[in-house]
PDB file of C-alpha atoms in Angstrom:
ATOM      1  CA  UNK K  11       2.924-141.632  98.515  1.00 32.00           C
ATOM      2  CA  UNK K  12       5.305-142.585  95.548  1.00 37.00           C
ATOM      3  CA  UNK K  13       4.073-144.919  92.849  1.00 41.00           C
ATOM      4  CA  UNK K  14       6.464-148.187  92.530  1.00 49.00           C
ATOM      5  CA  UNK K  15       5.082-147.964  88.637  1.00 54.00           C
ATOM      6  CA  UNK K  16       6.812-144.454  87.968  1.00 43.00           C
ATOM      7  CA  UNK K  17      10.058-145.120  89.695  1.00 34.00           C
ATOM      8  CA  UNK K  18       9.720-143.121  93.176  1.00 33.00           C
ATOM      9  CA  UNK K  19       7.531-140.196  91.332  1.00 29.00           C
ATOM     10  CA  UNK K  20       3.791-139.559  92.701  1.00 30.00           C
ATOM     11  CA  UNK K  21       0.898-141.346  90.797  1.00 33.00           C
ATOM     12  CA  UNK K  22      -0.090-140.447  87.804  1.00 28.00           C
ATOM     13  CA  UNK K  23      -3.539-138.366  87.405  1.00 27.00           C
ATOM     14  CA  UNK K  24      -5.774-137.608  84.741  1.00 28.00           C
ATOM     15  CA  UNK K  25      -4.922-140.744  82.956  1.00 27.00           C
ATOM     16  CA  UNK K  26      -6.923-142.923  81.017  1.00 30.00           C
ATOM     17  CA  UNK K  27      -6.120-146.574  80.610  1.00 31.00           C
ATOM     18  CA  UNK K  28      -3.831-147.512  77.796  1.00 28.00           C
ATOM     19  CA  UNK K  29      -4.587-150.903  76.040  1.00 29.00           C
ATOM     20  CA  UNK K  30      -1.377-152.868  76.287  1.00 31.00           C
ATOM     21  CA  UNK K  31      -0.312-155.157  73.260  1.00 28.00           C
ATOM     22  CA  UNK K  32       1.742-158.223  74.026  1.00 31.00           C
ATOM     23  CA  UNK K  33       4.249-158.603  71.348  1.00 31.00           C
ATOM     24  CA  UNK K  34       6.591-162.044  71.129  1.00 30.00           C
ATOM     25  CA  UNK K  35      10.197-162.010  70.450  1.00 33.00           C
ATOM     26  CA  UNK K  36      11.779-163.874  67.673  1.00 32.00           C
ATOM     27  CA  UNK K  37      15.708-165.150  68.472  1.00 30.00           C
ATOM     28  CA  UNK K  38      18.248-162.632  68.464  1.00 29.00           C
ATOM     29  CA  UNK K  39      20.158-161.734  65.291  1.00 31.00           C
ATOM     30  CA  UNK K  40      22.856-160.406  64.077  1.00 30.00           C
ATOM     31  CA  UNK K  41      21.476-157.502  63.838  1.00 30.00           C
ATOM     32  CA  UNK K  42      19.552-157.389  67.071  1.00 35.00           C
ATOM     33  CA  UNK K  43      16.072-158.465  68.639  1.00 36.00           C
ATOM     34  CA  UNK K  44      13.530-159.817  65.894  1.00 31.00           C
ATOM     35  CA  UNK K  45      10.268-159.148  67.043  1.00 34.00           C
ATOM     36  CA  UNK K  46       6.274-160.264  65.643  1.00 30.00           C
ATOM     37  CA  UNK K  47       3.287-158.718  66.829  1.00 33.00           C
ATOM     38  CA  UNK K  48       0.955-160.767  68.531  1.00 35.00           C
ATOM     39  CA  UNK K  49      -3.252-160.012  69.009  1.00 35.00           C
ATOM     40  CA  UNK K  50      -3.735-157.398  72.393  1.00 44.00           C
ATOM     41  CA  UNK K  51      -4.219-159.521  75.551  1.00 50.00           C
ATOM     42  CA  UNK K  52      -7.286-161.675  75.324  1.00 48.00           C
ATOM     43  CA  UNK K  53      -9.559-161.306  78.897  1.00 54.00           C
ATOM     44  CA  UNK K  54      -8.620-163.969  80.825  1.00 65.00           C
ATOM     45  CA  UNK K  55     -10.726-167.444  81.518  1.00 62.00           C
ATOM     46  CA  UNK K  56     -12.546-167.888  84.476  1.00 60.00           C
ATOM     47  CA  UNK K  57     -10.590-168.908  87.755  1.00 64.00           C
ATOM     48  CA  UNK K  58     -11.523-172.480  87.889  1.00 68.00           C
ATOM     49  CA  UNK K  59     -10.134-175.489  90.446  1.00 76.00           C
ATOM     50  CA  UNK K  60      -6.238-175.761  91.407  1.00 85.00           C
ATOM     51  CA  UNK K  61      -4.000-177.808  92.094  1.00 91.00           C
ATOM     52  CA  UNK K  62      -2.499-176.029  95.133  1.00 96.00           C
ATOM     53  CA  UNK K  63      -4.358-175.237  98.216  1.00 96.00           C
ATOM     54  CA  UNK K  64      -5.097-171.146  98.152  1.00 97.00           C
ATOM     55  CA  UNK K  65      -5.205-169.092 101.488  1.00 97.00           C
ATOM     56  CA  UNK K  66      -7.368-165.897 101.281  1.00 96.00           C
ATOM     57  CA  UNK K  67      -6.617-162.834 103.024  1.00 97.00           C
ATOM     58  CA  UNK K  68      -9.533-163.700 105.635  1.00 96.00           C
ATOM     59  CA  UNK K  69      -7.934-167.861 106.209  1.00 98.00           C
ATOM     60  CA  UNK K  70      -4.241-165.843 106.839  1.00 98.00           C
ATOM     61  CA  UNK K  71      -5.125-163.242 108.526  1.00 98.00           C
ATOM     62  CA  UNK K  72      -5.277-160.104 106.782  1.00 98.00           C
ATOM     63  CA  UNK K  73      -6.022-156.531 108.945  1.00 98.00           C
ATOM     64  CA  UNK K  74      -8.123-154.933 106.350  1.00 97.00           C
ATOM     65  CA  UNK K  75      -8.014-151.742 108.028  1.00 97.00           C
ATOM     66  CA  UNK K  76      -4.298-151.179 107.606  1.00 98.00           C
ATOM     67  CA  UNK K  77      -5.506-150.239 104.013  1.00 98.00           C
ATOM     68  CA  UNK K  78      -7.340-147.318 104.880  1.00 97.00           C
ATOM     69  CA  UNK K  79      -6.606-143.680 106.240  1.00 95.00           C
ATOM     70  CA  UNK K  80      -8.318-142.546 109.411  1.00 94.00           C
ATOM     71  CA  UNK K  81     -10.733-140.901 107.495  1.00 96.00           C
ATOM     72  CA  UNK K  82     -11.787-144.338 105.946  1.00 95.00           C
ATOM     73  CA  UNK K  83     -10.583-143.407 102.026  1.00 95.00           C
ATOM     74  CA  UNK K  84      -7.960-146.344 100.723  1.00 95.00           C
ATOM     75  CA  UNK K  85      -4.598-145.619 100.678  1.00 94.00           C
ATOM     76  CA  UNK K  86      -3.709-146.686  97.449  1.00 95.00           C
ATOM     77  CA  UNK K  87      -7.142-146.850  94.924  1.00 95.00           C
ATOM     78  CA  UNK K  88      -6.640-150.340  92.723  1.00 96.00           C
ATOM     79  CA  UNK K  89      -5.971-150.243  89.264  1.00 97.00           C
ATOM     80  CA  UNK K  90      -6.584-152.970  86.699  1.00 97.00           C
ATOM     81  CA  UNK K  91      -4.865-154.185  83.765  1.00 98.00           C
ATOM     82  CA  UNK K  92      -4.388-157.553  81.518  1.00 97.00           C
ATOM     83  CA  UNK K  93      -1.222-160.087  82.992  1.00 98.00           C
ATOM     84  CA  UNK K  94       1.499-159.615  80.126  1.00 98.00           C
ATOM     85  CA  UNK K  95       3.835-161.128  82.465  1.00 98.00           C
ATOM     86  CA  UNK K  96       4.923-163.531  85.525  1.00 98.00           C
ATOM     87  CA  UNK K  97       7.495-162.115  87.813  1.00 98.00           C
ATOM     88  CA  UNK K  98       9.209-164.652  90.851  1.00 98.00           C
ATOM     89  CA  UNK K  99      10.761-163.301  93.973  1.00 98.00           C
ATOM     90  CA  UNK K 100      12.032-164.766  97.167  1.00 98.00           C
ATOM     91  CA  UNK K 101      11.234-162.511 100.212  1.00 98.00           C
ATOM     92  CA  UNK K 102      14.542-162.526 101.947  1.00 96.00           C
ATOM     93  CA  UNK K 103      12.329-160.966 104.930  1.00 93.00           C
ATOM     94  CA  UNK K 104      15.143-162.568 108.004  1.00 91.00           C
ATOM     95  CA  UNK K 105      12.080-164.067 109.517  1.00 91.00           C
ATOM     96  CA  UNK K 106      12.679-166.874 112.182  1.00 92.00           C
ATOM     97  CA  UNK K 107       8.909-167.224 113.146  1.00 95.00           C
ATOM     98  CA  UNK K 108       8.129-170.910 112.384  1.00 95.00           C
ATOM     99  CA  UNK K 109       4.256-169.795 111.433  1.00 97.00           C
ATOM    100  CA  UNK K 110       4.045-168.793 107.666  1.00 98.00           C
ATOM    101  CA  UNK K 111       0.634-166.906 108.098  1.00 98.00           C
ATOM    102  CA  UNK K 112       2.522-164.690 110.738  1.00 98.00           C
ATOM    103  CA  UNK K 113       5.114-163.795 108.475  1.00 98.00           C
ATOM    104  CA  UNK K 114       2.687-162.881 105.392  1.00 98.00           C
ATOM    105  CA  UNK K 115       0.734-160.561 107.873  1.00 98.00           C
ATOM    106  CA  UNK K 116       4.443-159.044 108.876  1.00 98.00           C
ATOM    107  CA  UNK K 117       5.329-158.558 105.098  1.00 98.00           C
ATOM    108  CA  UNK K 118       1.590-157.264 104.583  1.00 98.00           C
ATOM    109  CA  UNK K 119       2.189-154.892 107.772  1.00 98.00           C
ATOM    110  CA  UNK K 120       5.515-153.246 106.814  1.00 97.00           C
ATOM    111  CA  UNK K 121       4.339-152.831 102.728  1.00 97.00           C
ATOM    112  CA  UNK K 122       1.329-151.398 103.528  1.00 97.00           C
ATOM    113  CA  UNK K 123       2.571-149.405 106.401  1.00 95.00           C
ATOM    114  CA  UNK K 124       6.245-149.141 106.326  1.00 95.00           C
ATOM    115  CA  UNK K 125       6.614-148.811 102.552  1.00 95.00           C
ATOM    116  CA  UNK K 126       3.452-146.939 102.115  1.00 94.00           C
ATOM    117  CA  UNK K 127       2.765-149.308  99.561  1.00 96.00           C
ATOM    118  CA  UNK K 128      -1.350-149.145 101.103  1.00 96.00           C
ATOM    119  CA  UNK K 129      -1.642-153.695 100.776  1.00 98.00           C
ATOM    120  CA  UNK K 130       1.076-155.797 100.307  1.00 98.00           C
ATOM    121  CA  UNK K 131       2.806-155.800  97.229  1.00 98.00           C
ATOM    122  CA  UNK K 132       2.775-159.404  95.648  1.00 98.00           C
ATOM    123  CA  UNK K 133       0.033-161.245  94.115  1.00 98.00           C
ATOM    124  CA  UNK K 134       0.656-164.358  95.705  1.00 98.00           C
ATOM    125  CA  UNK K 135       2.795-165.768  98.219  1.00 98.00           C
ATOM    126  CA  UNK K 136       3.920-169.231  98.581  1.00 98.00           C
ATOM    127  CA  UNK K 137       4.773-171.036 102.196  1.00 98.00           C
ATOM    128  CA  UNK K 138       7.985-174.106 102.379  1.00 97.00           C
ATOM    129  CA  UNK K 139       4.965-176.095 103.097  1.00 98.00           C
ATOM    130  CA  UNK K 140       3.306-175.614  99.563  1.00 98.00           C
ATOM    131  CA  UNK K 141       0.432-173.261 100.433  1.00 98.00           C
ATOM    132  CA  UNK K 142      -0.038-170.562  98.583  1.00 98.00           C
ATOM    133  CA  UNK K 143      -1.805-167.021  99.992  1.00 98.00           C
ATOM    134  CA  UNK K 144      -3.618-164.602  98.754  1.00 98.00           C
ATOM    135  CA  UNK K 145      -1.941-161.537  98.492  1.00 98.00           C
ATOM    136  CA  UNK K 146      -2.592-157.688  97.068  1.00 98.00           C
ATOM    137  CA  UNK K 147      -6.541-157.041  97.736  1.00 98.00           C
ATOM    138  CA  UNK K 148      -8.425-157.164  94.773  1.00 97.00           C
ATOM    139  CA  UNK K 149     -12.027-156.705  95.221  1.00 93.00           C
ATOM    140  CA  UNK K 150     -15.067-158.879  96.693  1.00 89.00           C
ATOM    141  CA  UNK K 151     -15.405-161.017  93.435  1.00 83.00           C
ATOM    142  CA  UNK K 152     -13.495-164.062  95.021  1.00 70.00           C
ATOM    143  CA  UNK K 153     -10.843-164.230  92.449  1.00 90.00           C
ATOM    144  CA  UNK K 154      -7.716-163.690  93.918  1.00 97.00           C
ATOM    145  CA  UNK K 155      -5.421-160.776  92.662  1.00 97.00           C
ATOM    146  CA  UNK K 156      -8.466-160.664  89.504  1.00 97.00           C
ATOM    147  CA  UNK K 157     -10.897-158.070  89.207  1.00 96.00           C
ATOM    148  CA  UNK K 158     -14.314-159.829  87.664  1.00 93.00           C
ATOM    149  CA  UNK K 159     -12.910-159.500  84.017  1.00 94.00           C
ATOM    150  CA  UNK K 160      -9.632-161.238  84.643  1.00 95.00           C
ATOM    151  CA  UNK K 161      -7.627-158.256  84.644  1.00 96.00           C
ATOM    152  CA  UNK K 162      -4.793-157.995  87.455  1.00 97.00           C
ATOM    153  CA  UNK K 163      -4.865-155.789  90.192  1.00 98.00           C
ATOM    154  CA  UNK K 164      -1.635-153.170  90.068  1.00 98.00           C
ATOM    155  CA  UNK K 165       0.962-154.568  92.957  1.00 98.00           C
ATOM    156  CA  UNK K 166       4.249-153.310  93.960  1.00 98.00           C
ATOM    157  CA  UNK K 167       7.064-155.500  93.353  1.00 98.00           C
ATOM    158  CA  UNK K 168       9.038-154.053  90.737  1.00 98.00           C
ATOM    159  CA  UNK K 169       9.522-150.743  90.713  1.00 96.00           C
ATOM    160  CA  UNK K 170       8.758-148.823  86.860  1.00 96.00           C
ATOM    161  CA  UNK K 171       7.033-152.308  85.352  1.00 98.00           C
ATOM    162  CA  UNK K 172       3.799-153.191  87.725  1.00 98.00           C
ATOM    163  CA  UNK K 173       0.885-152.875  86.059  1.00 98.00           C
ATOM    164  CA  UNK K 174       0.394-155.765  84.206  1.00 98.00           C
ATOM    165  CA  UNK K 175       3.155-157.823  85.980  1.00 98.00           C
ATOM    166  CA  UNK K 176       2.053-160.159  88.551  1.00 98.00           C
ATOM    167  CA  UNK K 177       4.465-160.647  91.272  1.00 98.00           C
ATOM    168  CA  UNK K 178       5.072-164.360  93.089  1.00 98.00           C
ATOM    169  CA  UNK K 179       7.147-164.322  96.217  1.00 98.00           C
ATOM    170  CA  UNK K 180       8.352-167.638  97.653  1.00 98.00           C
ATOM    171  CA  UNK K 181       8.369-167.053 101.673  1.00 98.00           C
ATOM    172  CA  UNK K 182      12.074-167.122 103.105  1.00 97.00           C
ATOM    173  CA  UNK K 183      15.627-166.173 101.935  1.00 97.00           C
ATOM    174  CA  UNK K 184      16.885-168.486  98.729  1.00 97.00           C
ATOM    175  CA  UNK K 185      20.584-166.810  98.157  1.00 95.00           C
ATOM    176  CA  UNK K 186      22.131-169.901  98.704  1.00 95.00           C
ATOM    177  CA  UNK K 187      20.037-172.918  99.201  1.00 95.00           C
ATOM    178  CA  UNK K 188      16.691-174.207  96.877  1.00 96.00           C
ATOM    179  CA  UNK K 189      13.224-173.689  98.037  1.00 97.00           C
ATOM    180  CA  UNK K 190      11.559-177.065  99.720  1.00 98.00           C
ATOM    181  CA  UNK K 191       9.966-179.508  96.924  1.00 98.00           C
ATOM    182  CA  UNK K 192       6.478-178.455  98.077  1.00 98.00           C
ATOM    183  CA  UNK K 193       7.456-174.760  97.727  1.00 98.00           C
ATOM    184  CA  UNK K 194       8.302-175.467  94.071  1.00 98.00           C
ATOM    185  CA  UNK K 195       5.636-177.480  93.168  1.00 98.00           C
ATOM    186  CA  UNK K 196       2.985-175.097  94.370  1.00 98.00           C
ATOM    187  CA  UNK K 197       4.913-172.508  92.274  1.00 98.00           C
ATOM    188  CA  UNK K 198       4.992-174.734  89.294  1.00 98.00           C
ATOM    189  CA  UNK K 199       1.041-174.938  89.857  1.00 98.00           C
ATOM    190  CA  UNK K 200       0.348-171.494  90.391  1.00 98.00           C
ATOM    191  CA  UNK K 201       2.467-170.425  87.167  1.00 98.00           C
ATOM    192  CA  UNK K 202       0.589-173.325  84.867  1.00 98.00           C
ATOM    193  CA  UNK K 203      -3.001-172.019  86.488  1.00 97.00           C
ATOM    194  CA  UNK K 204      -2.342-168.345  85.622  1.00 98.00           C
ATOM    195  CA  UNK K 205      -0.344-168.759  82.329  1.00 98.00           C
ATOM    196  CA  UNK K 206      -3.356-171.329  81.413  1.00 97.00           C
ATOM    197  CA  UNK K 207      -5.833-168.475  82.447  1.00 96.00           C
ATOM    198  CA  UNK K 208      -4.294-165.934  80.574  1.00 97.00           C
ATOM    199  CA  UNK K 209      -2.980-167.857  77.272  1.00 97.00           C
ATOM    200  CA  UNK K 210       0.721-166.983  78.142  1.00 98.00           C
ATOM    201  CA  UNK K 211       3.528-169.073  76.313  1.00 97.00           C
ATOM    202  CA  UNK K 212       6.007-170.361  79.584  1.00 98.00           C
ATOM    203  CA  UNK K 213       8.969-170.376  77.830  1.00 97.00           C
ATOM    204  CA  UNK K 214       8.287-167.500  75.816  1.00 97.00           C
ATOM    205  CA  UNK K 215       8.923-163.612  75.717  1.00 96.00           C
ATOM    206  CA  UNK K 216       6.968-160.248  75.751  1.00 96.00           C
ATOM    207  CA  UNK K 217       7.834-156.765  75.032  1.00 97.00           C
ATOM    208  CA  UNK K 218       6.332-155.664  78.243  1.00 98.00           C
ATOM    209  CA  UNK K 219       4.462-152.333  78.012  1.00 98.00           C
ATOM    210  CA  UNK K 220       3.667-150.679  81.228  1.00 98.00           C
ATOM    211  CA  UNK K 221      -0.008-149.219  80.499  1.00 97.00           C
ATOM    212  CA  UNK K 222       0.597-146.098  82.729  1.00 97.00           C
ATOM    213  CA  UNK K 223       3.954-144.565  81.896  1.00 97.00           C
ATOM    214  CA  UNK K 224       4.380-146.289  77.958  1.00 97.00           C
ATOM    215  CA  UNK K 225       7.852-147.615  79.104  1.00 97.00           C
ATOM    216  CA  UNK K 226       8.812-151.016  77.277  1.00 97.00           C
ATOM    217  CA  UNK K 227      11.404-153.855  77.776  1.00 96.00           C
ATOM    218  CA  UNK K 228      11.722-157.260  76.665  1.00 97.00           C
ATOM    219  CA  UNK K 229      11.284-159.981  79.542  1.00 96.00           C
ATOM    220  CA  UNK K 230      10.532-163.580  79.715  1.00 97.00           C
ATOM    221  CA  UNK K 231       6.980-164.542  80.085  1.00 98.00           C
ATOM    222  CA  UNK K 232       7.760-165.932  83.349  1.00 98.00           C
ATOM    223  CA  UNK K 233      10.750-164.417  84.770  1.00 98.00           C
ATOM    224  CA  UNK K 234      12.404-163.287  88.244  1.00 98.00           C
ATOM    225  CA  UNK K 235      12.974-160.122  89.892  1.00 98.00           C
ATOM    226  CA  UNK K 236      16.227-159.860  88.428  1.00 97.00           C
ATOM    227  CA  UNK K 237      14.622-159.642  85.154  1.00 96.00           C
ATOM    228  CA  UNK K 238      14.142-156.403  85.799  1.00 97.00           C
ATOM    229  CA  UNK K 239      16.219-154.598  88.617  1.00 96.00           C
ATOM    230  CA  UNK K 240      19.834-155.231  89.286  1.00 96.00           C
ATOM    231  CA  UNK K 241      19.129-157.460  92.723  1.00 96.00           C
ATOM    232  CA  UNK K 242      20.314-161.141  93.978  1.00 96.00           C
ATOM    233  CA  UNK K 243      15.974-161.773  93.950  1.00 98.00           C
ATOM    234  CA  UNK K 244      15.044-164.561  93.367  1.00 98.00           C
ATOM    235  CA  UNK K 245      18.061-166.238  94.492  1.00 97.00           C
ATOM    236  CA  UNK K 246      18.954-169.893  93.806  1.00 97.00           C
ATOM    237  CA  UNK K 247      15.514-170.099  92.380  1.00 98.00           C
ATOM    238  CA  UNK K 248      16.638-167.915  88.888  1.00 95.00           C
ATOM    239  CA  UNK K 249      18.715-170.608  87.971  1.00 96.00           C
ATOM    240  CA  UNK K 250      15.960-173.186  88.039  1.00 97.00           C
ATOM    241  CA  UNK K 251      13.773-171.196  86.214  1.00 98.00           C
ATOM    242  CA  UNK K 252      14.299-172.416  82.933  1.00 98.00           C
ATOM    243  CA  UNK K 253      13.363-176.091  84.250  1.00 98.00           C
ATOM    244  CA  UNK K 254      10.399-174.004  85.969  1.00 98.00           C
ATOM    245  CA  UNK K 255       9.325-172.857  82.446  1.00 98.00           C
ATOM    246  CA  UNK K 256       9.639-176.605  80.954  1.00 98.00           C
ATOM    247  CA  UNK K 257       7.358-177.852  84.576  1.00 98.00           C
ATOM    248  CA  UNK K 258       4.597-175.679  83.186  1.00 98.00           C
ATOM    249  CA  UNK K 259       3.986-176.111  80.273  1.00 98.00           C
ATOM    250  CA  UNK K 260       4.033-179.638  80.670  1.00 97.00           C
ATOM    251  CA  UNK K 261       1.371-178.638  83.032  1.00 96.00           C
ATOM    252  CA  UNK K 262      -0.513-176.661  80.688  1.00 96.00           C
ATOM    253  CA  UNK K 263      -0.235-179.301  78.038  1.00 93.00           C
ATOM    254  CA  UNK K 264      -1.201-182.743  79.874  1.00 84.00           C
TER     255      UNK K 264
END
């Protein structure tokens, strides 16, 4: 099985966990990016209530025993390290099934099966009706995508820069019309409650470190796929994420 975090190469072994440090980037210059070290990620705060309505992987559906081999070992171990960053995606799945909890446990199916990816590969996923659902399995401590300390579970949504990087994925195809106003509220939510949780800045920027391989590159705090791969994700919804940045901290800060 390849390992999204190392670009198509197998998984890493033998290595210990590397402490990322979030670093914040000044303007840019004339002569280049100016950049001012910030404290290492904090833990983050306890999950507390939300504003949007959260579907676990039990309420939607989830086949837990896709994520295991015959013999009963997990397909893909999960790994733990502090949010430095929000990524946004749209699925662009094709699905016509009118039932959003159907087409979570497709997407679930063909990443854990399909791509090999052993769960599906975003944190959370977000319905046109405003529900959001639990995604990536991580653990029994009822904090969704956490592991007990607050650190995020490793998912696979952008290949090279996972660990530490927690994925979003709006349900449906966005490459030429807006998400539903539900949709984008329950984004808007679910960016304030985990930016909140884990003291990120929404309109700010991070030199993101990936805590496996050591590779860096500058990225907004909350950002979209194309961020970081050359791809048409998250469609329409890049160009309102500057607005989306301004929605949450206003969140954060009433």
């Amino acid at each position: 099985m390849s390992d999204p975090n190392s670009a198509g190469s197998r998984r890493p072994t033998g290595l210990g966990p590397l402490v990322p440090r979030r670093v914040f980037l000044g303007a840019l210059g004339a002569a280049g990016l100016s950049v001012v070290p910030a404290l290492p990620a904090a833990a983050a705060a306890s999950a507390g209530p939300t504003a949007y309505t959260l579907l676990s992987r039990a309420d939607w559906g989830a086949d837990e025993t896709l994520r295991y081999t015959a013999a009963g070992t997990e397909i893909w171990p999960p790994e733990y390290y502090p949010v430095q960053t929000l990524t946004v995606h749209h699925t662009d799945d094709g699905s016509t099934d009118p039932d959003p909890a159907a087409v979570v446990r497709a997407i679930y199916r063909n990443d854990t099966v399909g791509k090999g990816y052993g769960d599906v590969g975003y944190h959370f996923l977000i319905d046109r009706n405003g529900r959001v659902y639990e995604g990536r399995w991580s653990g029994t401590d009822g904090t969704a995508a956490h592991d007990a300390t607050g650190r995020m579970v490793t998912g696979a949504h952008v290949q090279g820069y996972n660990s530490g990087n927690l994925g979003i994925a709006l349900l449906g195809t966005f490459t030429t019309s807006p998400p539903t106003t539900a949709a984008h509220t329950a984004l808007v939510q679910l960016l304030a409650d985990l930016a909140g949780r884990h003291a990120l800045v929404p309109a700010g920027k991070v030199l993101y470190r990936n805590p496996v391989s050591g590779v860096s590159r500058a990225a907004p705090v909350i950002g979209g796929h194309l961020d970081w791969a050359a791809t048409d994700c998250p469609g329409t919804v890049w160009s309102q994420l500057p607005a989306i940045r301004e929605e949450v901290a206003a969140q954060i800060s009433g």
